[in-house]
Coordinates of C-alpha atoms in Angstrom, one line a residue:
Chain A
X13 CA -7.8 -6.7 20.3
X14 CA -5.9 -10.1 19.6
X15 CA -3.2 -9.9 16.8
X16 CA -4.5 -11.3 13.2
X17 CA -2.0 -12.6 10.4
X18 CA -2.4 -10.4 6.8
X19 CA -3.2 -13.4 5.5
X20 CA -6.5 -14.3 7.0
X21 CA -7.6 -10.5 6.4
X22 CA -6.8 -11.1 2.3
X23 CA -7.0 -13.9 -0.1
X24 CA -4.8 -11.7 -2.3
X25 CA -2.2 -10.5 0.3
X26 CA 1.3 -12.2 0.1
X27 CA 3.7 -12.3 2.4
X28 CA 7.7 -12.0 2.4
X29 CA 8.0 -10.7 -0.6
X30 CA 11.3 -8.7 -1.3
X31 CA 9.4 -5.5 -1.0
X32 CA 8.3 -6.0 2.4
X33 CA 11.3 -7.9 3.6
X34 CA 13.9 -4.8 2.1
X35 CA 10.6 -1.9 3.1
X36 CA 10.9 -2.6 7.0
X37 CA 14.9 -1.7 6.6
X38 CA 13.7 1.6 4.8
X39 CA 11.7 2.1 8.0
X40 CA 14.4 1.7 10.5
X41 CA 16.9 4.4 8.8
X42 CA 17.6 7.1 10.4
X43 CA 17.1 5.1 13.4
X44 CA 19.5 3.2 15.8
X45 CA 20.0 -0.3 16.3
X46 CA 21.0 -1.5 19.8
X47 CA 22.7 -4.8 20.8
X48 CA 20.8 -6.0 24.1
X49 CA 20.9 -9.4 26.1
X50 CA 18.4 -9.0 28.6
X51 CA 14.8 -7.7 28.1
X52 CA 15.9 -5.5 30.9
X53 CA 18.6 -3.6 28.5
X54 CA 16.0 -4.2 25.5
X55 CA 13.2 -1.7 27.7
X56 CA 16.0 0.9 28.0
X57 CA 16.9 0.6 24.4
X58 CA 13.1 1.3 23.6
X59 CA 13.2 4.5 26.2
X60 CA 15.8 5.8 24.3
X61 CA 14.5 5.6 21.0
X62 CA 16.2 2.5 19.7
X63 CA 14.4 1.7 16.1
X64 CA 15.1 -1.7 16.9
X65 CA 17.1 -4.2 19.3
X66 CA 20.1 -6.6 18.4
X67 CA 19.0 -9.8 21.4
X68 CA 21.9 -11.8 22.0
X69 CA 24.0 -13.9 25.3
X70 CA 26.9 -11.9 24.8
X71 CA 27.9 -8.7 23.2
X72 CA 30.6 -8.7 20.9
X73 CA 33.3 -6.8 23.4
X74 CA 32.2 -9.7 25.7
X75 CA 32.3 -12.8 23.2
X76 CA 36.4 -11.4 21.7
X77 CA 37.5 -11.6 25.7
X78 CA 35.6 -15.0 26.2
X79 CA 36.7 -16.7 23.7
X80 CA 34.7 -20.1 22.5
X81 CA 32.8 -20.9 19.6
X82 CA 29.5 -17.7 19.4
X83 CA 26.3 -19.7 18.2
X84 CA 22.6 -18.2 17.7
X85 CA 21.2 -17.2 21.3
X86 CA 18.8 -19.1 23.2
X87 CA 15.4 -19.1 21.5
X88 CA 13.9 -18.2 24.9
X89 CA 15.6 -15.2 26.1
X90 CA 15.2 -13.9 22.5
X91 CA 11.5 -14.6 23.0
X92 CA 11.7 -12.4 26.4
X93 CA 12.8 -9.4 24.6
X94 CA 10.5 -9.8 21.9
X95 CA 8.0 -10.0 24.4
X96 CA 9.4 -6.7 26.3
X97 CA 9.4 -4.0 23.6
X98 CA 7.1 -3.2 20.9
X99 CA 10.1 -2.3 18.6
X100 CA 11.2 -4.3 15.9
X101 CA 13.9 -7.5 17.2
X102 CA 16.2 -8.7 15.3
X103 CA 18.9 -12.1 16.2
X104 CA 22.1 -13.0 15.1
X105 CA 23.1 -16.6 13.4
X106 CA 26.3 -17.7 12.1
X107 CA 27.2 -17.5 8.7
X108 CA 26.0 -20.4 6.2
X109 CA 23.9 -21.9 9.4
X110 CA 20.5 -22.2 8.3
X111 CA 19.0 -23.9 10.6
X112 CA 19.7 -21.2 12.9
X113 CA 17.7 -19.2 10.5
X114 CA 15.1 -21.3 10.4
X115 CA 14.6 -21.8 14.0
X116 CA 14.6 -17.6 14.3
X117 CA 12.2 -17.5 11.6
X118 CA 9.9 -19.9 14.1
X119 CA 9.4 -17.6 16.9
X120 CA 9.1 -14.9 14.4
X121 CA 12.4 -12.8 14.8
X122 CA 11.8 -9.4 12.6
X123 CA 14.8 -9.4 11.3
X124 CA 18.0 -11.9 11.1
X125 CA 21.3 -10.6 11.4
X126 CA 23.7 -13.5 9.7
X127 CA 27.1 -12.6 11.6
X128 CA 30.4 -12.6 11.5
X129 CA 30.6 -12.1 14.9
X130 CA 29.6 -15.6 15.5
X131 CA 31.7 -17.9 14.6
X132 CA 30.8 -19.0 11.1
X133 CA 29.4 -22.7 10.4
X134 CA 29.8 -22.9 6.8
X135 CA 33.3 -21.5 5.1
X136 CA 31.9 -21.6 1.3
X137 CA 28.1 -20.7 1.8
X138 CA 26.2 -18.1 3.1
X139 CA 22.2 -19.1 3.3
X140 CA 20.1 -18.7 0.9
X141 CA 18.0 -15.9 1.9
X142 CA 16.0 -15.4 -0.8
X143 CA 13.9 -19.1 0.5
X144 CA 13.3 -17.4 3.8
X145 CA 9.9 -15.7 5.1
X146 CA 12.0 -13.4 7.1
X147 CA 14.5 -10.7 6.3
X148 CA 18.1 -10.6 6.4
X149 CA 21.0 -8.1 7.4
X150 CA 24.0 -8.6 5.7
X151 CA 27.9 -7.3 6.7
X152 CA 30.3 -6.6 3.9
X153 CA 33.5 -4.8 3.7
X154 CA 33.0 -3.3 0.1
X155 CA 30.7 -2.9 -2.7
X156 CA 31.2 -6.6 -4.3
X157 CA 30.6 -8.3 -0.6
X158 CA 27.6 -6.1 -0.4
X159 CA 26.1 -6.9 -4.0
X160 CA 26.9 -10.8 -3.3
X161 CA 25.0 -10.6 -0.3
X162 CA 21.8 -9.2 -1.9
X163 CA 22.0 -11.9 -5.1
X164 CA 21.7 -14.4 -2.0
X165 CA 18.9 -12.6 -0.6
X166 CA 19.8 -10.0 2.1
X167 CA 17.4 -6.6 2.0
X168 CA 19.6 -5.0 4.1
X169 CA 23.5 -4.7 4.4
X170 CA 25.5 -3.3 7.4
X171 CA 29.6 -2.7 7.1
X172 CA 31.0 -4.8 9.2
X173 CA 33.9 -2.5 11.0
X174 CA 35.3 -4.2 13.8
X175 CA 32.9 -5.6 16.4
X176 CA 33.5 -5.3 20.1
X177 CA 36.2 -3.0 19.9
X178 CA 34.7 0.4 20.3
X179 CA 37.1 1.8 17.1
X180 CA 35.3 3.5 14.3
X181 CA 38.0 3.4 12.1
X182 CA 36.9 -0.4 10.2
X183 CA 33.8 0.9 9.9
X184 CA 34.8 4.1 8.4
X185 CA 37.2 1.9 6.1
X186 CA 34.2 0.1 5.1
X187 CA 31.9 2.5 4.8
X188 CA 34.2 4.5 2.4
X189 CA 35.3 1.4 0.1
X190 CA 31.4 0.8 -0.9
X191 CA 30.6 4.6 -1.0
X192 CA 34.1 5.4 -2.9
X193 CA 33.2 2.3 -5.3
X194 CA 29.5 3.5 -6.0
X195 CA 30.8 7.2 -6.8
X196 CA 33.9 5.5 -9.5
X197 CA 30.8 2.8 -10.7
X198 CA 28.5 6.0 -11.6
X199 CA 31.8 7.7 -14.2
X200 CA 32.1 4.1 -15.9
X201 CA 30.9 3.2 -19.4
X202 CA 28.7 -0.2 -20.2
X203 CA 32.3 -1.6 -21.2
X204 CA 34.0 -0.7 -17.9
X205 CA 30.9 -1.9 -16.0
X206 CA 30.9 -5.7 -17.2
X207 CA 34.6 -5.6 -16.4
X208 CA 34.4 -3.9 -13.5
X209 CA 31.4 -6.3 -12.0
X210 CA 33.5 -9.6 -12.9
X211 CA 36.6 -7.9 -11.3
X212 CA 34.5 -6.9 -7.9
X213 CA 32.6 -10.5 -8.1
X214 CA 29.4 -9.3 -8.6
X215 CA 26.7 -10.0 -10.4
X216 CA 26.4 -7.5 -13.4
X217 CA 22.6 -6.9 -13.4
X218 CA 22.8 -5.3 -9.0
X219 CA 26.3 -3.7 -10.4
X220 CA 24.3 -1.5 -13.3
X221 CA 21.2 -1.3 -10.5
X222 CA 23.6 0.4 -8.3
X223 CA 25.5 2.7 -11.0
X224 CA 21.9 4.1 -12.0
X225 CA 20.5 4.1 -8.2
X226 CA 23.8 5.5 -7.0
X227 CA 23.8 3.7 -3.8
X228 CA 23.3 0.1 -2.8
X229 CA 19.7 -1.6 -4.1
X230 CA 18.7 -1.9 -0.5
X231 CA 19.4 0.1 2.7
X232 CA 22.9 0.5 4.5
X233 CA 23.8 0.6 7.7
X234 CA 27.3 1.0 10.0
X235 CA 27.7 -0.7 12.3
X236 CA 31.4 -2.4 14.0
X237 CA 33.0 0.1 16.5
X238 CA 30.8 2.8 17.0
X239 CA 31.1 4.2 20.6
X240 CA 30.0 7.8 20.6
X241 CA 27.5 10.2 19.2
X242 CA 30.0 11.5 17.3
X243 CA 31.3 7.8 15.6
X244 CA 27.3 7.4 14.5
X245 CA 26.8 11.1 13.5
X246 CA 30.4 10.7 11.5
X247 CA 29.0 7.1 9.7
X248 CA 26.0 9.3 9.1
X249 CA 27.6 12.4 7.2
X250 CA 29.6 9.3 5.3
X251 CA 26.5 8.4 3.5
X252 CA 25.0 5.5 5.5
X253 CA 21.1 5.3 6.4
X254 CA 21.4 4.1 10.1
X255 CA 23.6 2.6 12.6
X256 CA 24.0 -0.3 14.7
X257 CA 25.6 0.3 18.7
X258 CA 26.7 -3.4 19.8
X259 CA 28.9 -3.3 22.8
X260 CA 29.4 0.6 22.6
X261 CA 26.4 1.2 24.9
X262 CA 26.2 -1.0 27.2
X263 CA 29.6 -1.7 27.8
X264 CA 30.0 1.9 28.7
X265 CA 29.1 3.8 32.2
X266 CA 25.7 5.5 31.5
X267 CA 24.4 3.1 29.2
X268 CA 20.8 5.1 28.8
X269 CA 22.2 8.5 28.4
X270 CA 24.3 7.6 26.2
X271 CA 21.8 5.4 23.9
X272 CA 19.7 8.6 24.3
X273 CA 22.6 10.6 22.6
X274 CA 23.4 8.5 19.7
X275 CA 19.8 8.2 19.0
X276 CA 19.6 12.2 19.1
X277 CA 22.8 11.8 16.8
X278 CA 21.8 9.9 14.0
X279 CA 19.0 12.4 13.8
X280 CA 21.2 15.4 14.0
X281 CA 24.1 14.2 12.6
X282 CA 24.3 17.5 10.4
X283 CA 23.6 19.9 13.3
X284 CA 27.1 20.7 14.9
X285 CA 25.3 22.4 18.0
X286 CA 23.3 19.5 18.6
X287 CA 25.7 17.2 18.5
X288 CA 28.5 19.2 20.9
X289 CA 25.1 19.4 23.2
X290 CA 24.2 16.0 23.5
X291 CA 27.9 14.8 23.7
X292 CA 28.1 16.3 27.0
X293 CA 28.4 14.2 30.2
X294 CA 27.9 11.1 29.4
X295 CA 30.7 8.8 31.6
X296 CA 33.0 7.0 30.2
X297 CA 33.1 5.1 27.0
X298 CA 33.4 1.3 26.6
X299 CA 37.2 1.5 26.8
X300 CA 37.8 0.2 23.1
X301 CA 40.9 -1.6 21.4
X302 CA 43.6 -0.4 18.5
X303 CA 43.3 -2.2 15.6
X304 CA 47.4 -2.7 15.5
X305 CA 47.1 -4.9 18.4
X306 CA 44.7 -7.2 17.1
X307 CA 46.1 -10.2 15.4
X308 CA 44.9 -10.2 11.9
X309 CA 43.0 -13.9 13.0
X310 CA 41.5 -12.0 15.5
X311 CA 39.8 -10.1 13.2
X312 CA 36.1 -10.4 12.8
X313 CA 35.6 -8.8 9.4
X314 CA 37.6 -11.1 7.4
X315 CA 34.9 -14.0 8.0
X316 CA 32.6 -14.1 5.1
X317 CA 33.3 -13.8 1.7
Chain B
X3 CA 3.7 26.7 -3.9
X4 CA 4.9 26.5 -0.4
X5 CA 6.8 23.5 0.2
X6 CA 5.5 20.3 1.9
X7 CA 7.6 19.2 5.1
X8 CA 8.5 15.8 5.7
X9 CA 9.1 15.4 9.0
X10 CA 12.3 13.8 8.9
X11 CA 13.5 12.3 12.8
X12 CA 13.6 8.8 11.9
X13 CA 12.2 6.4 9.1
X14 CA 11.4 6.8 5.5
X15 CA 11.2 10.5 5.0
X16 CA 13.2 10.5 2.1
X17 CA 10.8 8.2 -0.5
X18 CA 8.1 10.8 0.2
X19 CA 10.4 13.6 -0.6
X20 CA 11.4 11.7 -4.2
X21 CA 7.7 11.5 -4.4
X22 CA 7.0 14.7 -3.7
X23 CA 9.9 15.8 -6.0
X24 CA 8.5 13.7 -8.7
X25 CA 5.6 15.8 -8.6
X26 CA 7.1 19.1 -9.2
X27 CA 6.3 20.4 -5.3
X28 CA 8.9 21.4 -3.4
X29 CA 9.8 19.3 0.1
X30 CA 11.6 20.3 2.9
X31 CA 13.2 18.2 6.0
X32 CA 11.4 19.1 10.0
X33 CA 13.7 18.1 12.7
X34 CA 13.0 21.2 14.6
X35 CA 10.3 23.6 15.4
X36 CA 11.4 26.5 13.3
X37 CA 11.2 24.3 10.0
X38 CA 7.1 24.0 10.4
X39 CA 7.3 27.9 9.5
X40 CA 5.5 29.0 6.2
X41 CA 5.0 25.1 5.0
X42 CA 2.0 24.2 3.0
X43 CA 1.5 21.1 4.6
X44 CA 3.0 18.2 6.5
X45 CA 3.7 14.4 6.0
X46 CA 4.7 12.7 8.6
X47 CA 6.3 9.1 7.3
X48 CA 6.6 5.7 8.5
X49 CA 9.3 4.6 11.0
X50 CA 9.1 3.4 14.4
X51 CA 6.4 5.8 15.9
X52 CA 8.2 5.2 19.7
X53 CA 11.1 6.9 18.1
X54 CA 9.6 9.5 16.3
X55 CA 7.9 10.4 19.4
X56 CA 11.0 10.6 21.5
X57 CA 12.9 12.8 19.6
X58 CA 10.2 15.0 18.6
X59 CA 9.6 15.7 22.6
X60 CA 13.7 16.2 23.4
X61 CA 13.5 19.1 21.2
X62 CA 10.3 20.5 21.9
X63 CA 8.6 19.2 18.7
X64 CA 5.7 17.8 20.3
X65 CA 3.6 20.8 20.9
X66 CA 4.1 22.6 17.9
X67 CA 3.0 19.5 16.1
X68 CA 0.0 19.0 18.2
X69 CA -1.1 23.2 17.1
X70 CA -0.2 22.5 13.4
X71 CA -2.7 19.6 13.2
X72 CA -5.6 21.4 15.8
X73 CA -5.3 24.7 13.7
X74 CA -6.7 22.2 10.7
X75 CA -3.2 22.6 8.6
X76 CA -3.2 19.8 6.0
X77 CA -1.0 16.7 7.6
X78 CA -0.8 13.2 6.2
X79 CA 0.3 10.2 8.2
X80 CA 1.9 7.0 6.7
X81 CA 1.8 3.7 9.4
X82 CA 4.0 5.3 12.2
X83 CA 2.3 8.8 11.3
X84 CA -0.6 7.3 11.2
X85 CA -0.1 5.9 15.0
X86 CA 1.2 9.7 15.9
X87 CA -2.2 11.6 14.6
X88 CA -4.8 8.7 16.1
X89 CA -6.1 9.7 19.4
X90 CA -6.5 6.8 20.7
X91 CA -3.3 4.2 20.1
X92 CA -3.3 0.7 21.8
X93 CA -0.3 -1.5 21.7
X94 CA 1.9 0.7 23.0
X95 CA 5.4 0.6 24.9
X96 CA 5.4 0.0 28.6
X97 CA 4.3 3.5 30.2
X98 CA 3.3 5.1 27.0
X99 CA 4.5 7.1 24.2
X100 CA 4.6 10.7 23.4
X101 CA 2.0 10.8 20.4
X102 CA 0.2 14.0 18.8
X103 CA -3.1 13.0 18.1
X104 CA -6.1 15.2 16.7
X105 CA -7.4 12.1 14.2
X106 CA -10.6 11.0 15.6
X107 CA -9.6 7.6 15.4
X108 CA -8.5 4.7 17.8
X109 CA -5.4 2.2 16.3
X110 CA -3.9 -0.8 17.2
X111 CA -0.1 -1.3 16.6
X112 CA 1.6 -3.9 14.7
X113 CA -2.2 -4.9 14.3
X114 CA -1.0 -7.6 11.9
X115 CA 1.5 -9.0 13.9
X116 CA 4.9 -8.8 13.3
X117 CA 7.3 -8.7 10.6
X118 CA 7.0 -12.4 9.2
X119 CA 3.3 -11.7 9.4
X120 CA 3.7 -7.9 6.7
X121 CA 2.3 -8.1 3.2
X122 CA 1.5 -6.7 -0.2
X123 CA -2.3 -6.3 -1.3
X124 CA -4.3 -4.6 -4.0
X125 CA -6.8 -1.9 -2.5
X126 CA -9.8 -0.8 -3.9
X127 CA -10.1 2.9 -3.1
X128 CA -13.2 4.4 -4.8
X129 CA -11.8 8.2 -4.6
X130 CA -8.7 7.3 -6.4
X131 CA -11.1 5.2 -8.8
X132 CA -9.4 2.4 -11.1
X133 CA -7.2 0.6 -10.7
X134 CA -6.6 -1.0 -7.4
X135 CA -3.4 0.2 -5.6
X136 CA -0.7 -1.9 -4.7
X137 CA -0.5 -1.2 -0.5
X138 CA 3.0 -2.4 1.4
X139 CA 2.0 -3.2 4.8
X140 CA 5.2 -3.2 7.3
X141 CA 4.2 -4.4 11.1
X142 CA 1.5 -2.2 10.2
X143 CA -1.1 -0.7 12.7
X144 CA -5.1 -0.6 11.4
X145 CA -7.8 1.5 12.5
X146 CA -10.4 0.2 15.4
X147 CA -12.8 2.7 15.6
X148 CA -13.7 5.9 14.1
X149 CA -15.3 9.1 15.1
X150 CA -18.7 10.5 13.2
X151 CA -16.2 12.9 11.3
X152 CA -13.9 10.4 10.1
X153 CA -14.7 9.2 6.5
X154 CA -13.3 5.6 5.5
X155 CA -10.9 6.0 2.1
X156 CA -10.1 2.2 2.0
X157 CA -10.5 -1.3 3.7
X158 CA -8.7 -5.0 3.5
X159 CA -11.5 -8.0 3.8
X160 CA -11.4 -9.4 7.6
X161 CA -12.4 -12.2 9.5
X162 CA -16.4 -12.8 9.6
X163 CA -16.8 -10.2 6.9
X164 CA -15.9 -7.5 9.1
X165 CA -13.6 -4.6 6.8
X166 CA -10.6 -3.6 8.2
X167 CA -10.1 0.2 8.2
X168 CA -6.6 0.9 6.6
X169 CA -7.4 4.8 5.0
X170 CA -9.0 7.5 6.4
X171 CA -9.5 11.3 6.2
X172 CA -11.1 14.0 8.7
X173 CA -10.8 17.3 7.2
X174 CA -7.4 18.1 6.4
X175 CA -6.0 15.0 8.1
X176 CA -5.2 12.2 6.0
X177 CA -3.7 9.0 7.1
X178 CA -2.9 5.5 5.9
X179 CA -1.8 2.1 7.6
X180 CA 0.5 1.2 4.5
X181 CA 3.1 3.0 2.3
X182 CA 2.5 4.8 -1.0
X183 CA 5.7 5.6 -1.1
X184 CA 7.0 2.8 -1.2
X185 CA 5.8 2.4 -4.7
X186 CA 5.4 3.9 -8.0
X187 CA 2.0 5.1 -7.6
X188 CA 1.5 8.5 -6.8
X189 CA -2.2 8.8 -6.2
X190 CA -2.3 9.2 -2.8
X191 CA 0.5 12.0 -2.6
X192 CA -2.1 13.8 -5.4
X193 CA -4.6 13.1 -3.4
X194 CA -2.7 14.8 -0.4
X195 CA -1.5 17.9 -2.8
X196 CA -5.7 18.2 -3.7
X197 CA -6.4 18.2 0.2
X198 CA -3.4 20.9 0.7
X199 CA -5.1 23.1 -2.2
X200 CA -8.3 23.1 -0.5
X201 CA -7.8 23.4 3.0
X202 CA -8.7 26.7 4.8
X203 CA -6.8 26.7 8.5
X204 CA -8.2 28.0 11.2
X205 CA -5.2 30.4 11.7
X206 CA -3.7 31.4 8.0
X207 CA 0.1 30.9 6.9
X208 CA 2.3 33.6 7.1

């Protein structure tokens, strides 16, 4: 049967609507989202369970050693992957560059990912999200990034950790400052709250959303260094409601047993016996960086703001 | 009552289980056989039915999931869960996905399209009388064809004046294209709880 749009079916029906742009992140949690850049990878992603695919030229491991200015990937081999897997694709675009959105949004991307791990194109702005059809993913470092983001529109947010290194411990850092901030935001009066919201830079009204919810208004992945069943299963038991694998899978030896394992992991993640199980055998790691020998401009995370 | 398990490999278990809670009954998480034992019933939840379906079969999931549903215990599938009970599922990945079947009914994923293409509507259901409730589609799937057994709960207008089926219910099954809990309303899970009250399985709980 050929594919219909909702909005033939229903005079009533309406589209992109924050609901249905932050409800598809509440279907991908507990699920894993792989970076890909061939439809090849994107089919192996699938077999393993992927909830979604990440289609980009270079993974981030690959874009740090290369060097150059990381834009939006071609529209067509985004357009092969979408074509290869019936899961949910999402595409990257640089921060503040909302033409790259726009063009995404055109051949009807599922979800966009604006990135620090391109190189940003505006270093004021992010887009304005909220004017787009299509939903956006977020990064953010801590709980006042994170609420920021979703004033501008994003129904999802991801910590950013350190992409293309293969360390955890950003995205633990992360991961911790927003869940550490919403625990301190919940023990706070309504006095503490307004002070608290100018001194994070949020905006007050997602601040007192967040102290009653007790976790962000939309869903929250990890993602930025995760290399191992255990790194996603750790995220996991850290409070977050998915995570994202960029260059930890297929930078690594066995690239579909080992996006089998996370995917078993972030299912699992409280079940010791699974975990030690599917950690077994899987080749060697992407080799991974220490943070001390990055140079701090070298650092991913700090773009945004 | 015995709890209601949510099966809980991937996706959205956890609004059904705050439903669920809301409601006074108490939920519990399936990730592996031995947590379908003594349940009252089962939802299985939206989420990306390809995964579902993998991890369910790496830890042997599948069959006992395919008994609970033949043996006429009371399961409810939301959009992915509705894809997992439908016997006959097009759209599918290359080479097929593990599914469980036993609804009488024939779907077509991402029916809709894809994500720029999901929506909110109003639904008129006639067994959950006035008013309309509000239905989250998500690259939702919709029914093709049903078997004689199979009643229709609820439709969306489609092209030529043909309805689109979006809500059905065969026996003990119940299954949906959108997401009630993904809203306030808790009609449907009600209507589930009635439906768990009344069913008789073939082979009784422990």
């Amino acid at each position: 049967m050929s594919q219909q749009n909702g909005s033939e079916h229903n005079g009533q029906a309406r589209q992109g609507t924050f609901a249905v742009k932050a409800g598809l992140a509440q279907m991908l949690k507990g699920g894993v989202i792989m970076d890909v850049v061939t439809p090849e990878q994107a089919r192996i992603a699938e077999e393993a369970g992927a909830c979604a695919v990440m289609a980009l030229e270079r993974v981030p491991a690959d874009i740090r050693s290369q060097g150059g200015v990381a834009r939006m990937s071609d529209p067509r081999l985004i357009k092969e992957i979408m074509a290869a897997v019936t899961i949910p694709v999402m595409a990257k675009v640089r921060i503040g560059h909302f033409v790259e959105a726009q063009i995404l949004e055109a051949i009807g991307v599922d979800y966009i990912d604006e990135s620090e791990v391109l190189t940003p194109a505006d270093e004021a702005h992010h887009i304005h999200k909220h004017k787009f059809r299509v939903p956006f993913v977020c990064g953010a470092r801590d709980l006042g990034e994170a609420l920021r983001r979703i004033a501008e529109g994003a129904a999802m947010i991801r910590t950013k950790g350190e992409a293309g290194t293969g360390n955890v411990v950003e995205a633990v850092r992360h991961a911790r400052a927003v869940m550490g901030a919403i625990r301190r935001l919940q023990t706070m009066d309504e006095d503490e709250m307004f002070a608290y919201a100018k001194e994070i830079q949020a905006p007050y009204d997602l601040v007192q959303q967040t102290a009653e919810l007790g976790r962000l208004p939309v869903v929250n992945f990890a993602a930025g260094g995760i290399a191992t069943p255990a790194d996603a299963a750790l995220m996991m038991q850290l409070g977050v409601d998915g995570v994202f694998v960029g260059s930890g899978i297929f930078k690594s030896s066995d690239p579909a047993r080992r996006a089998k394992a996370i995917v078993q992991a972030v299912t699992h993640y409280n079940d010791p016996q699974i975990l030690a199980e599917i950690s077994e055998d899987l080749g060697e790691p992407m080799v991974g960086i220490n943070l001390d020998t990055l140079r701090e401009e070298e650092k991913m995370a700090h773009r945004g703001w | 009552m015995n709890p209601i398990g949510v099966l809980a490999l991937q996706g959205a278990f956890r609004e059904h289980i705050h439903m669920l809670e809301r409601l006074g009954v108490p939920a519990q998480e399936v990730r592996k056989p031995g947590h379908l034992e003594g349940l009252a019933g089962l939802i299985i939840p939206g989420g990306e039915s390809t995964t579902m379906g993998i991890v369910a079969e790496r830890w042997g999931l599948v069959t006992p999931l395919r008994r609970w549903v033949r043996e006429g215990r009371p399961t409810w599938g939301t959009c992915a869960g509705m894809i997992l009970l439908a016997q006959q599922v097009a759209g599918q990945k290359e080479g097929g996905q593990p599914v469980i079947g036993g609804l009488d009914i024939a779907v077509n994923r991402n029916y809709f399209g894809r994500q720029v293409d999901s929506f909110e509507a109003d639904l008129s259901v006639p067994e959950l009388g006035a008013p309309p409730v509000r239905a989250v589609f998500i690259r939702a799937p919709a029914v093709t064809a049903v078997g004689p057994g199979v009643e229709v709960l609820a439709t969306l207008p489609g092209q030529e004046g043909r309805p689109v089926i979006v809500a059905v219910r065969q026996g003990a099954i119940l299954a949906t294209a959108f997401h009630p809990e993904l809203t306030d309303d808790l009609r449907w899970h009600r209507l589930f709880l009635q439906m768990v009250q009344e069913a008789r399985p073939q082979v009784p709980a422990e």
